[in-house]
PDB file of C-alpha atoms in Angstrom:
ATOM      1  CA  UNK A   1     150.243-154.696 161.300  1.00 45.00           C
ATOM      2  CA  UNK A   2     148.641-151.597 162.811  1.00 45.00           C
ATOM      3  CA  UNK A   3     145.351-153.297 162.138  1.00 42.00           C
ATOM      4  CA  UNK A   4     145.776-155.599 163.593  1.00 43.00           C
ATOM      5  CA  UNK A   5     147.585-154.919 166.543  1.00 47.00           C
ATOM      6  CA  UNK A   6     144.747-152.454 166.783  1.00 44.00           C
ATOM      7  CA  UNK A   7     141.878-155.458 166.814  1.00 38.00           C
ATOM      8  CA  UNK A   8     144.248-157.268 168.778  1.00 43.00           C
ATOM      9  CA  UNK A   9     144.174-154.682 171.315  1.00 45.00           C
ATOM     10  CA  UNK A  10     140.312-154.530 171.129  1.00 42.00           C
ATOM     11  CA  UNK A  11     139.868-158.390 172.048  1.00 38.00           C
ATOM     12  CA  UNK A  12     142.122-157.863 175.222  1.00 46.00           C
ATOM     13  CA  UNK A  13     140.189-155.116 176.666  1.00 41.00           C
ATOM     14  CA  UNK A  14     136.736-156.486 176.141  1.00 40.00           C
ATOM     15  CA  UNK A  15     137.358-159.786 177.597  1.00 43.00           C
ATOM     16  CA  UNK A  16     138.853-157.973 180.290  1.00 43.00           C
ATOM     17  CA  UNK A  17     136.074-156.619 180.829  1.00 41.00           C
ATOM     18  CA  UNK A  18     133.975-159.490 181.287  1.00 40.00           C
ATOM     19  CA  UNK A  19     136.436-160.874 183.340  1.00 41.00           C
ATOM     20  CA  UNK A  20     136.181-158.623 185.663  1.00 39.00           C
ATOM     21  CA  UNK A  21     132.456-158.733 186.715  1.00 36.00           C
ATOM     22  CA  UNK A  22     133.428-162.091 188.407  1.00 37.00           C
ATOM     23  CA  UNK A  23     135.503-161.285 190.679  1.00 37.00           C
ATOM     24  CA  UNK A  24     132.767-158.281 191.602  1.00 31.00           C
ATOM     25  CA  UNK A  25     130.211-160.924 191.314  1.00 35.00           C
ATOM     26  CA  UNK A  26     131.313-162.873 194.162  1.00 36.00           C
ATOM     27  CA  UNK A  27     132.308-160.562 196.224  1.00 33.00           C
ATOM     28  CA  UNK A  28     128.482-159.678 196.471  1.00 36.00           C
ATOM     29  CA  UNK A  29     128.379-163.532 197.549  1.00 36.00           C
ATOM     30  CA  UNK A  30     126.484-164.056 194.211  1.00 37.00           C
ATOM     31  CA  UNK A  31     126.530-167.287 192.947  1.00 34.00           C
ATOM     32  CA  UNK A  32     127.314-169.826 189.700  1.00 36.00           C
ATOM     33  CA  UNK A  33     128.136-167.945 186.292  1.00 38.00           C
ATOM     34  CA  UNK A  34     130.133-165.669 187.875  1.00 39.00           C
ATOM     35  CA  UNK A  35     127.031-164.970 189.381  1.00 38.00           C
ATOM     36  CA  UNK A  36     125.615-163.155 186.801  1.00 36.00           C
ATOM     37  CA  UNK A  37     122.187-164.260 188.595  1.00 35.00           C
ATOM     38  CA  UNK A  38     123.200-162.080 191.877  1.00 36.00           C
ATOM     39  CA  UNK A  39     125.183-159.213 190.269  1.00 32.00           C
ATOM     40  CA  UNK A  40     122.433-158.517 187.549  1.00 37.00           C
ATOM     41  CA  UNK A  41     119.791-159.805 188.071  1.00 39.00           C
ATOM     42  CA  UNK A  42     119.486-161.522 184.961  1.00 38.00           C
ATOM     43  CA  UNK A  43     120.186-165.233 183.763  1.00 38.00           C
ATOM     44  CA  UNK A  44     120.602-164.022 180.442  1.00 37.00           C
ATOM     45  CA  UNK A  45     123.895-162.789 181.107  1.00 39.00           C
ATOM     46  CA  UNK A  46     125.272-165.847 183.080  1.00 47.00           C
ATOM     47  CA  UNK A  47     125.086-167.417 178.987  1.00 53.00           C
ATOM     48  CA  UNK A  48     128.218-166.776 178.032  1.00 53.00           C
ATOM     49  CA  UNK A  49     128.179-167.621 174.501  1.00 57.00           C
ATOM     50  CA  UNK A  50     125.461-164.963 173.058  1.00 53.00           C
ATOM     51  CA  UNK A  51     128.320-162.644 174.718  1.00 48.00           C
ATOM     52  CA  UNK A  52     131.351-164.249 172.819  1.00 52.00           C
ATOM     53  CA  UNK A  53     129.199-164.186 169.603  1.00 54.00           C
ATOM     54  CA  UNK A  54     128.442-159.961 170.593  1.00 55.00           C
ATOM     55  CA  UNK A  55     131.517-159.724 170.513  1.00 49.00           C
ATOM     56  CA  UNK A  56     132.647-161.388 167.651  1.00 49.00           C
ATOM     57  CA  UNK A  57     130.230-159.519 165.296  1.00 51.00           C
ATOM     58  CA  UNK A  58     132.090-155.457 167.579  1.00 56.00           C
ATOM     59  CA  UNK A  59     135.278-157.591 166.302  1.00 48.00           C
ATOM     60  CA  UNK A  60     134.163-157.956 163.042  1.00 47.00           C
ATOM     61  CA  UNK A  61     132.401-153.836 162.841  1.00 56.00           C
ATOM     62  CA  UNK A  62     136.065-152.747 164.003  1.00 54.00           C
ATOM     63  CA  UNK A  63     138.160-154.671 161.594  1.00 54.00           C
ATOM     64  CA  UNK A  64     135.457-153.988 158.612  1.00 55.00           C
ATOM     65  CA  UNK A  65     135.561-149.823 159.680  1.00 50.00           C
ATOM     66  CA  UNK A  66     139.728-149.628 159.642  1.00 52.00           C
ATOM     67  CA  UNK A  67     139.442-151.853 156.665  1.00 47.00           C
ATOM     68  CA  UNK A  68     137.366-149.308 154.774  1.00 44.00           C
ATOM     69  CA  UNK A  69     139.535-145.678 156.475  1.00 49.00           C
ATOM     70  CA  UNK A  70     142.725-147.278 155.123  1.00 44.00           C
ATOM     71  CA  UNK A  71     140.935-148.445 152.237  1.00 43.00           C
ATOM     72  CA  UNK A  72     139.523-145.359 151.255  1.00 45.00           C
ATOM     73  CA  UNK A  73     142.816-142.946 152.459  1.00 47.00           C
ATOM     74  CA  UNK A  74     144.876-145.275 149.666  1.00 41.00           C
ATOM     75  CA  UNK A  75     142.328-145.146 146.363  1.00 41.00           C
ATOM     76  CA  UNK A  76     141.964-141.193 147.473  1.00 40.00           C
ATOM     77  CA  UNK A  77     146.396-141.100 147.580  1.00 41.00           C
ATOM     78  CA  UNK A  78     145.865-143.351 144.691  1.00 44.00           C
ATOM     79  CA  UNK A  79     143.899-141.463 142.641  1.00 53.00           C
ATOM     80  CA  UNK A  80     146.193-137.721 143.630  1.00 61.00           C
ATOM     81  CA  UNK A  81     149.237-139.568 142.287  1.00 61.00           C
ATOM     82  CA  UNK A  82     147.879-140.418 139.098  1.00 87.00           C
ATOM     83  CA  UNK A  83     146.421-136.893 138.120  1.00 89.00           C
ATOM     84  CA  UNK A  84     149.584-135.123 139.499  1.00 92.00           C
ATOM     85  CA  UNK A  85     151.563-138.108 137.149  1.00 94.00           C
ATOM     86  CA  UNK A  86     148.635-137.040 133.999  1.00 95.00           C
ATOM     87  CA  UNK A  87     149.669-133.463 134.674  1.00 95.00           C
ATOM     88  CA  UNK A  88     153.573-133.872 134.737  1.00 95.00           C
ATOM     89  CA  UNK A  89     152.534-135.731 131.062  1.00 95.00           C
ATOM     90  CA  UNK A  90     150.202-132.911 129.439  1.00 95.00           C
ATOM     91  CA  UNK A  91     153.002-130.679 130.949  1.00 95.00           C
ATOM     92  CA  UNK A  92     155.933-132.132 129.525  1.00 96.00           C
ATOM     93  CA  UNK A  93     153.672-132.322 125.743  1.00 94.00           C
ATOM     94  CA  UNK A  94     152.840-128.770 125.980  1.00 93.00           C
ATOM     95  CA  UNK A  95     156.440-127.748 126.479  1.00 89.00           C
ATOM     96  CA  UNK A  96     157.110-130.130 123.597  1.00 89.00           C
ATOM     97  CA  UNK A  97     154.816-128.432 120.558  1.00 86.00           C
ATOM     98  CA  UNK A  98     153.523-132.398 120.742  1.00 92.00           C
ATOM     99  CA  UNK A  99     149.728-130.687 120.915  1.00 92.00           C
ATOM    100  CA  UNK A 100     147.940-133.220 119.012  1.00 95.00           C
ATOM    101  CA  UNK A 101     148.954-135.900 120.806  1.00 96.00           C
ATOM    102  CA  UNK A 102     149.080-133.577 124.309  1.00 96.00           C
ATOM    103  CA  UNK A 103     145.064-133.354 123.611  1.00 96.00           C
ATOM    104  CA  UNK A 104     144.250-137.266 122.614  1.00 96.00           C
ATOM    105  CA  UNK A 105     145.866-137.763 126.106  1.00 96.00           C
ATOM    106  CA  UNK A 106     143.649-135.295 127.786  1.00 96.00           C
ATOM    107  CA  UNK A 107     140.277-136.538 126.131  1.00 95.00           C
ATOM    108  CA  UNK A 108     140.570-138.972 128.061  1.00 95.00           C
ATOM    109  CA  UNK A 109     140.581-137.149 130.973  1.00 94.00           C
ATOM    110  CA  UNK A 110     137.874-135.230 130.566  1.00 94.00           C
ATOM    111  CA  UNK A 111     135.125-136.111 132.454  1.00 94.00           C
ATOM    112  CA  UNK A 112     137.457-135.888 135.240  1.00 94.00           C
ATOM    113  CA  UNK A 113     136.521-133.209 138.731  1.00 94.00           C
ATOM    114  CA  UNK A 114     140.357-131.681 138.551  1.00 96.00           C
ATOM    115  CA  UNK A 115     140.496-128.350 137.192  1.00 96.00           C
ATOM    116  CA  UNK A 116     144.214-128.563 136.838  1.00 97.00           C
ATOM    117  CA  UNK A 117     143.751-131.004 134.147  1.00 96.00           C
ATOM    118  CA  UNK A 118     140.495-129.026 132.965  1.00 97.00           C
ATOM    119  CA  UNK A 119     141.900-126.099 131.881  1.00 97.00           C
ATOM    120  CA  UNK A 120     145.357-127.953 129.915  1.00 97.00           C
ATOM    121  CA  UNK A 121     142.530-129.660 128.229  1.00 97.00           C
ATOM    122  CA  UNK A 122     140.729-126.187 127.644  1.00 97.00           C
ATOM    123  CA  UNK A 123     144.093-124.923 126.097  1.00 96.00           C
ATOM    124  CA  UNK A 124     145.039-128.229 124.181  1.00 96.00           C
ATOM    125  CA  UNK A 125     141.199-128.173 122.514  1.00 97.00           C
ATOM    126  CA  UNK A 126     142.097-124.072 121.453  1.00 95.00           C
ATOM    127  CA  UNK A 127     145.512-124.913 120.810  1.00 94.00           C
ATOM    128  CA  UNK A 128     144.156-128.008 118.188  1.00 95.00           C
ATOM    129  CA  UNK A 129     141.422-125.511 116.974  1.00 95.00           C
ATOM    130  CA  UNK A 130     144.036-123.050 116.069  1.00 90.00           C
ATOM    131  CA  UNK A 131     146.801-125.704 113.060  1.00 90.00           C
ATOM    132  CA  UNK A 132     146.625-124.614 109.660  1.00 86.00           C
ATOM    133  CA  UNK A 133     145.263-127.992 108.978  1.00 92.00           C
ATOM    134  CA  UNK A 134     142.551-127.714 111.120  1.00 94.00           C
ATOM    135  CA  UNK A 135     139.386-127.081 108.853  1.00 96.00           C
ATOM    136  CA  UNK A 136     137.046-124.131 110.115  1.00 95.00           C
ATOM    137  CA  UNK A 137     134.061-126.452 111.073  1.00 95.00           C
ATOM    138  CA  UNK A 138     136.944-128.488 113.463  1.00 96.00           C
ATOM    139  CA  UNK A 139     137.922-125.158 114.489  1.00 96.00           C
ATOM    140  CA  UNK A 140     134.451-124.147 115.251  1.00 97.00           C
ATOM    141  CA  UNK A 141     133.505-127.504 117.474  1.00 97.00           C
ATOM    142  CA  UNK A 142     136.839-126.844 118.839  1.00 97.00           C
ATOM    143  CA  UNK A 143     136.284-123.561 119.807  1.00 97.00           C
ATOM    144  CA  UNK A 144     133.116-124.726 121.877  1.00 97.00           C
ATOM    145  CA  UNK A 145     134.556-127.459 123.375  1.00 97.00           C
ATOM    146  CA  UNK A 146     137.151-125.393 124.791  1.00 97.00           C
ATOM    147  CA  UNK A 147     134.910-123.075 126.418  1.00 97.00           C
ATOM    148  CA  UNK A 148     132.863-126.115 128.422  1.00 97.00           C
ATOM    149  CA  UNK A 149     136.194-127.145 129.503  1.00 98.00           C
ATOM    150  CA  UNK A 150     137.516-124.111 130.883  1.00 98.00           C
ATOM    151  CA  UNK A 151     134.381-123.371 132.172  1.00 97.00           C
ATOM    152  CA  UNK A 152     134.424-126.936 133.963  1.00 97.00           C
ATOM    153  CA  UNK A 153     137.677-126.493 135.710  1.00 97.00           C
ATOM    154  CA  UNK A 154     136.221-122.752 136.820  1.00 97.00           C
ATOM    155  CA  UNK A 155     133.181-124.439 138.691  1.00 97.00           C
ATOM    156  CA  UNK A 156     135.501-126.730 140.253  1.00 97.00           C
ATOM    157  CA  UNK A 157     138.430-124.242 141.444  1.00 97.00           C
ATOM    158  CA  UNK A 158     137.133-120.693 141.381  1.00 97.00           C
ATOM    159  CA  UNK A 159     140.726-119.539 143.111  1.00 97.00           C
ATOM    160  CA  UNK A 160     142.789-120.867 139.505  1.00 97.00           C
ATOM    161  CA  UNK A 161     144.458-118.640 137.791  1.00 97.00           C
ATOM    162  CA  UNK A 162     144.787-119.702 135.331  1.00 98.00           C
ATOM    163  CA  UNK A 163     140.700-121.680 135.074  1.00 98.00           C
ATOM    164  CA  UNK A 164     140.115-117.987 135.160  1.00 98.00           C
ATOM    165  CA  UNK A 165     142.602-116.858 131.896  1.00 98.00           C
ATOM    166  CA  UNK A 166     141.654-119.380 130.341  1.00 98.00           C
ATOM    167  CA  UNK A 167     138.254-118.977 130.498  1.00 98.00           C
ATOM    168  CA  UNK A 168     138.518-115.259 129.816  1.00 98.00           C
ATOM    169  CA  UNK A 169     140.229-116.289 126.221  1.00 97.00           C
ATOM    170  CA  UNK A 170     137.405-119.723 125.664  1.00 97.00           C
ATOM    171  CA  UNK A 171     134.398-116.550 125.761  1.00 97.00           C
ATOM    172  CA  UNK A 172     136.581-114.627 123.600  1.00 95.00           C
ATOM    173  CA  UNK A 173     137.390-116.988 120.550  1.00 95.00           C
ATOM    174  CA  UNK A 174     133.414-117.956 120.816  1.00 95.00           C
ATOM    175  CA  UNK A 175     133.002-114.532 120.079  1.00 92.00           C
ATOM    176  CA  UNK A 176     134.123-114.280 116.809  1.00 91.00           C
ATOM    177  CA  UNK A 177     130.841-117.167 116.210  1.00 94.00           C
ATOM    178  CA  UNK A 178     128.321-115.012 117.529  1.00 92.00           C
ATOM    179  CA  UNK A 179     128.434-111.631 116.284  1.00 86.00           C
ATOM    180  CA  UNK A 180     129.777-108.088 117.057  1.00 83.00           C
ATOM    181  CA  UNK A 181     126.839-107.290 119.863  1.00 84.00           C
ATOM    182  CA  UNK A 182     127.611-111.130 121.993  1.00 89.00           C
ATOM    183  CA  UNK A 183     131.813-109.624 121.621  1.00 87.00           C
ATOM    184  CA  UNK A 184     130.999-106.766 122.468  1.00 87.00           C
ATOM    185  CA  UNK A 185     129.014-107.867 125.791  1.00 88.00           C
ATOM    186  CA  UNK A 186     131.736-110.224 126.440  1.00 93.00           C
ATOM    187  CA  UNK A 187     134.594-107.879 127.148  1.00 93.00           C
ATOM    188  CA  UNK A 188     133.774-107.433 130.346  1.00 91.00           C
ATOM    189  CA  UNK A 189     132.887-110.534 131.087  1.00 95.00           C
ATOM    190  CA  UNK A 190     136.827-111.181 129.455  1.00 97.00           C
ATOM    191  CA  UNK A 191     138.397-107.672 131.629  1.00 96.00           C
ATOM    192  CA  UNK A 192     136.651-109.058 134.683  1.00 97.00           C
ATOM    193  CA  UNK A 193     138.233-112.739 134.412  1.00 98.00           C
ATOM    194  CA  UNK A 194     142.480-111.408 133.295  1.00 98.00           C
ATOM    195  CA  UNK A 195     141.712-109.299 136.180  1.00 98.00           C
ATOM    196  CA  UNK A 196     140.974-112.232 138.523  1.00 98.00           C
ATOM    197  CA  UNK A 197     143.486-114.188 136.887  1.00 98.00           C
ATOM    198  CA  UNK A 198     146.479-111.390 137.774  1.00 98.00           C
ATOM    199  CA  UNK A 199     144.649-110.677 141.364  1.00 98.00           C
ATOM    200  CA  UNK A 200     145.606-114.066 142.717  1.00 98.00           C
ATOM    201  CA  UNK A 201     148.926-114.921 140.023  1.00 98.00           C
ATOM    202  CA  UNK A 202     150.733-111.543 139.946  1.00 97.00           C
ATOM    203  CA  UNK A 203     153.902-113.526 138.507  1.00 97.00           C
ATOM    204  CA  UNK A 204     151.521-115.126 136.041  1.00 97.00           C
ATOM    205  CA  UNK A 205     153.284-112.589 132.343  1.00 98.00           C
ATOM    206  CA  UNK A 206     150.597-114.188 130.189  1.00 97.00           C
ATOM    207  CA  UNK A 207     147.939-113.085 131.938  1.00 98.00           C
ATOM    208  CA  UNK A 208     148.787-109.348 132.471  1.00 98.00           C
ATOM    209  CA  UNK A 209     150.101-109.645 128.630  1.00 98.00           C
ATOM    210  CA  UNK A 210     146.397-110.705 127.683  1.00 97.00           C
ATOM    211  CA  UNK A 211     144.633-107.718 129.466  1.00 98.00           C
ATOM    212  CA  UNK A 212     147.347-105.836 127.588  1.00 98.00           C
ATOM    213  CA  UNK A 213     145.594-107.550 123.896  1.00 97.00           C
ATOM    214  CA  UNK A 214     142.319-106.397 126.117  1.00 97.00           C
ATOM    215  CA  UNK A 215     143.546-103.135 125.910  1.00 97.00           C
ATOM    216  CA  UNK A 216     145.388-102.829 122.714  1.00 97.00           C
ATOM    217  CA  UNK A 217     141.968-104.358 121.318  1.00 94.00           C
ATOM    218  CA  UNK A 218     139.093-101.522 122.110  1.00 94.00           C
ATOM    219  CA  UNK A 219     142.047 -98.635 121.841  1.00 96.00           C
ATOM    220  CA  UNK A 220     141.700 -99.649 118.197  1.00 94.00           C
ATOM    221  CA  UNK A 221     138.209-100.478 117.820  1.00 89.00           C
ATOM    222  CA  UNK A 222     137.661 -99.388 114.196  1.00 87.00           C
ATOM    223  CA  UNK A 223     134.535 -95.883 114.301  1.00 84.00           C
ATOM    224  CA  UNK A 224     131.804 -98.173 113.027  1.00 84.00           C
ATOM    225  CA  UNK A 225     132.700-100.858 115.863  1.00 80.00           C
ATOM    226  CA  UNK A 226     132.295 -97.624 118.282  1.00 82.00           C
ATOM    227  CA  UNK A 227     129.274 -96.562 116.912  1.00 84.00           C
ATOM    228  CA  UNK A 228     127.612 -99.748 117.166  1.00 82.00           C
ATOM    229  CA  UNK A 229     128.581-100.361 120.960  1.00 82.00           C
ATOM    230  CA  UNK A 230     127.545 -97.210 121.902  1.00 83.00           C
ATOM    231  CA  UNK A 231     123.968 -97.683 120.383  1.00 83.00           C
ATOM    232  CA  UNK A 232     123.768-101.212 122.209  1.00 79.00           C
ATOM    233  CA  UNK A 233     125.568 -99.961 125.038  1.00 81.00           C
ATOM    234  CA  UNK A 234     124.871 -96.791 127.753  1.00 78.00           C
ATOM    235  CA  UNK A 235     128.865 -97.628 128.295  1.00 83.00           C
ATOM    236  CA  UNK A 236     130.922 -99.361 126.047  1.00 85.00           C
ATOM    237  CA  UNK A 237     133.726-101.030 126.616  1.00 89.00           C
ATOM    238  CA  UNK A 238     137.097 -98.900 126.357  1.00 91.00           C
ATOM    239  CA  UNK A 239     141.189 -98.079 126.387  1.00 95.00           C
ATOM    240  CA  UNK A 240     143.690 -96.619 125.783  1.00 96.00           C
ATOM    241  CA  UNK A 241     147.318 -97.817 124.132  1.00 98.00           C
ATOM    242  CA  UNK A 242     148.875 -96.187 127.138  1.00 98.00           C
ATOM    243  CA  UNK A 243     147.017 -98.096 129.637  1.00 98.00           C
ATOM    244  CA  UNK A 244     148.244-101.371 127.196  1.00 98.00           C
ATOM    245  CA  UNK A 245     151.713-100.320 127.194  1.00 98.00           C
ATOM    246  CA  UNK A 246     151.676-100.452 130.864  1.00 98.00           C
ATOM    247  CA  UNK A 247     150.827-103.695 130.235  1.00 98.00           C
ATOM    248  CA  UNK A 248     152.879-105.589 127.822  1.00 98.00           C
ATOM    249  CA  UNK A 249     155.449-103.595 129.924  1.00 98.00           C
ATOM    250  CA  UNK A 250     154.226-104.707 133.279  1.00 98.00           C
ATOM    251  CA  UNK A 251     154.753-108.968 131.509  1.00 98.00           C
ATOM    252  CA  UNK A 252     158.099-107.630 130.361  1.00 98.00           C
ATOM    253  CA  UNK A 253     159.108-106.816 133.977  1.00 98.00           C
ATOM    254  CA  UNK A 254     157.723-110.045 134.994  1.00 98.00           C
ATOM    255  CA  UNK A 255     159.457-112.276 133.038  1.00 97.00           C
ATOM    256  CA  UNK A 256     161.444-110.486 130.037  1.00 97.00           C
ATOM    257  CA  UNK A 257     161.297-112.354 126.535  1.00 96.00           C
ATOM    258  CA  UNK A 258     158.689-114.640 127.396  1.00 96.00           C
ATOM    259  CA  UNK A 259     156.618-114.089 124.216  1.00 96.00           C
ATOM    260  CA  UNK A 260     157.511-113.375 120.774  1.00 97.00           C
ATOM    261  CA  UNK A 261     154.056-111.769 120.109  1.00 97.00           C
ATOM    262  CA  UNK A 262     154.482-109.293 123.762  1.00 98.00           C
ATOM    263  CA  UNK A 263     157.835-107.431 121.557  1.00 98.00           C
ATOM    264  CA  UNK A 264     155.918-107.202 119.148  1.00 98.00           C
ATOM    265  CA  UNK A 265     152.360-105.433 120.745  1.00 98.00           C
ATOM    266  CA  UNK A 266     155.260-103.347 122.332  1.00 98.00           C
ATOM    267  CA  UNK A 267     156.785-102.511 118.910  1.00 98.00           C
ATOM    268  CA  UNK A 268     153.229-101.795 117.579  1.00 98.00           C
ATOM    269  CA  UNK A 269     152.215 -99.798 120.575  1.00 98.00           C
ATOM    270  CA  UNK A 270     154.846 -97.379 120.388  1.00 98.00           C
ATOM    271  CA  UNK A 271     154.291 -97.243 116.648  1.00 98.00           C
ATOM    272  CA  UNK A 272     150.546 -95.888 117.398  1.00 97.00           C
ATOM    273  CA  UNK A 273     151.636 -93.270 120.051  1.00 97.00           C
ATOM    274  CA  UNK A 274     154.280 -91.671 116.485  1.00 97.00           C
ATOM    275  CA  UNK A 275     157.174 -93.547 119.086  1.00 97.00           C
ATOM    276  CA  UNK A 276     159.526 -94.910 115.997  1.00 97.00           C
ATOM    277  CA  UNK A 277     162.891 -95.455 118.239  1.00 97.00           C
ATOM    278  CA  UNK A 278     161.310 -97.227 121.497  1.00 98.00           C
ATOM    279  CA  UNK A 279     159.005 -98.509 118.092  1.00 98.00           C
ATOM    280  CA  UNK A 280     162.440 -99.775 116.223  1.00 98.00           C
ATOM    281  CA  UNK A 281     163.646-101.276 120.053  1.00 98.00           C
ATOM    282  CA  UNK A 282     161.232-103.453 120.174  1.00 98.00           C
ATOM    283  CA  UNK A 283     160.680-105.254 116.810  1.00 98.00           C
ATOM    284  CA  UNK A 284     164.090-105.711 116.472  1.00 98.00           C
ATOM    285  CA  UNK A 285     163.879-107.926 119.667  1.00 97.00           C
ATOM    286  CA  UNK A 286     160.578-109.641 118.201  1.00 97.00           C
ATOM    287  CA  UNK A 287     162.339-110.349 114.824  1.00 96.00           C
ATOM    288  CA  UNK A 288     164.898-111.667 116.423  1.00 96.00           C
ATOM    289  CA  UNK A 289     163.716-113.473 118.947  1.00 96.00           C
ATOM    290  CA  UNK A 290     164.194-117.945 118.418  1.00 93.00           C
ATOM    291  CA  UNK A 291     161.173-119.174 116.336  1.00 89.00           C
ATOM    292  CA  UNK A 292     159.880-122.119 118.359  1.00 83.00           C
ATOM    293  CA  UNK A 293     156.440-122.355 117.112  1.00 80.00           C
ATOM    294  CA  UNK A 294     153.984-121.175 113.879  1.00 79.00           C
ATOM    295  CA  UNK A 295     153.087-117.662 115.865  1.00 87.00           C
ATOM    296  CA  UNK A 296     156.739-117.714 116.269  1.00 91.00           C
ATOM    297  CA  UNK A 297     157.695-117.059 112.749  1.00 92.00           C
ATOM    298  CA  UNK A 298     154.589-115.200 111.907  1.00 93.00           C
ATOM    299  CA  UNK A 299     155.843-112.202 114.678  1.00 96.00           C
ATOM    300  CA  UNK A 300     159.419-112.405 112.895  1.00 96.00           C
ATOM    301  CA  UNK A 301     157.847-111.978 109.457  1.00 96.00           C
ATOM    302  CA  UNK A 302     155.792-109.131 110.857  1.00 97.00           C
ATOM    303  CA  UNK A 303     158.545-107.515 112.632  1.00 97.00           C
ATOM    304  CA  UNK A 304     160.136-107.070 109.718  1.00 97.00           C
ATOM    305  CA  UNK A 305     157.721-105.694 107.171  1.00 97.00           C
ATOM    306  CA  UNK A 306     156.958-103.083 110.153  1.00 97.00           C
ATOM    307  CA  UNK A 307     160.738-102.220 110.543  1.00 97.00           C
ATOM    308  CA  UNK A 308     160.926-102.628 106.477  1.00 95.00           C
ATOM    309  CA  UNK A 309     158.681 -99.239 107.065  1.00 91.00           C
ATOM    310  CA  UNK A 310     160.034 -97.831 109.615  1.00 88.00           C
TER     311      UNK A 310
END
């Protein structure tokens, strides 16, 4: 209705402009066809047929432009609504632990330009790779596939903390197939993207936890790997258990009991620092954490074994 009324106003406006010529021309003492000869000195304007044809073409052009705008806006709204619907489905499946269904859903949109959809696809690909029933060959293919999706997500939106986080995770996974030199070199990139994810979203406990894992990994690096790192790099990546502990505690402060592995690593880090009392405190919490996933069950088992050793 808005489009029709706008077009009608346009037609009336142009028609009114054409009629206003007549009185003005008569005032100049012109003759015939509203005095067009006398006013404009041209007989062409006196013929209303070309004028009407031009008016019709103008009206159609206006109608076409207005229609294009309406359709374009509707298409954008529809596309946005569809992406939001897919993301809602994806998040529901993820929370429900439906790993394979989630992967099947998201792979239908692997050519998407939406960063939020792409990093979720990277996560889903990695989760499929982590399943015990996934063969080693399939796992490797999925790990590299996940990295490509994460990379694309980051290219589409560098302001997405989740894209930075999952890009770092996927680079770390690929390092397992690239050798020690590449793995150590990638450590700098991984740290950079975890730090960026935390900067963009300081309330994301997972990013903080992962930064803690990065510190813990380099704190406990075996001596022979340290030697290789020193040979390959002038300033190899390094960290301490104290630094790892700081990140694990920070993650817990942001979101208490959000992840069984954070509880386990708090216990293990305190063990490394020879603080058995606090180690036991966190290991007990890890052991008692409700097991929703296979990983939770594995963590319960490991926590119980460590407590027995204490």
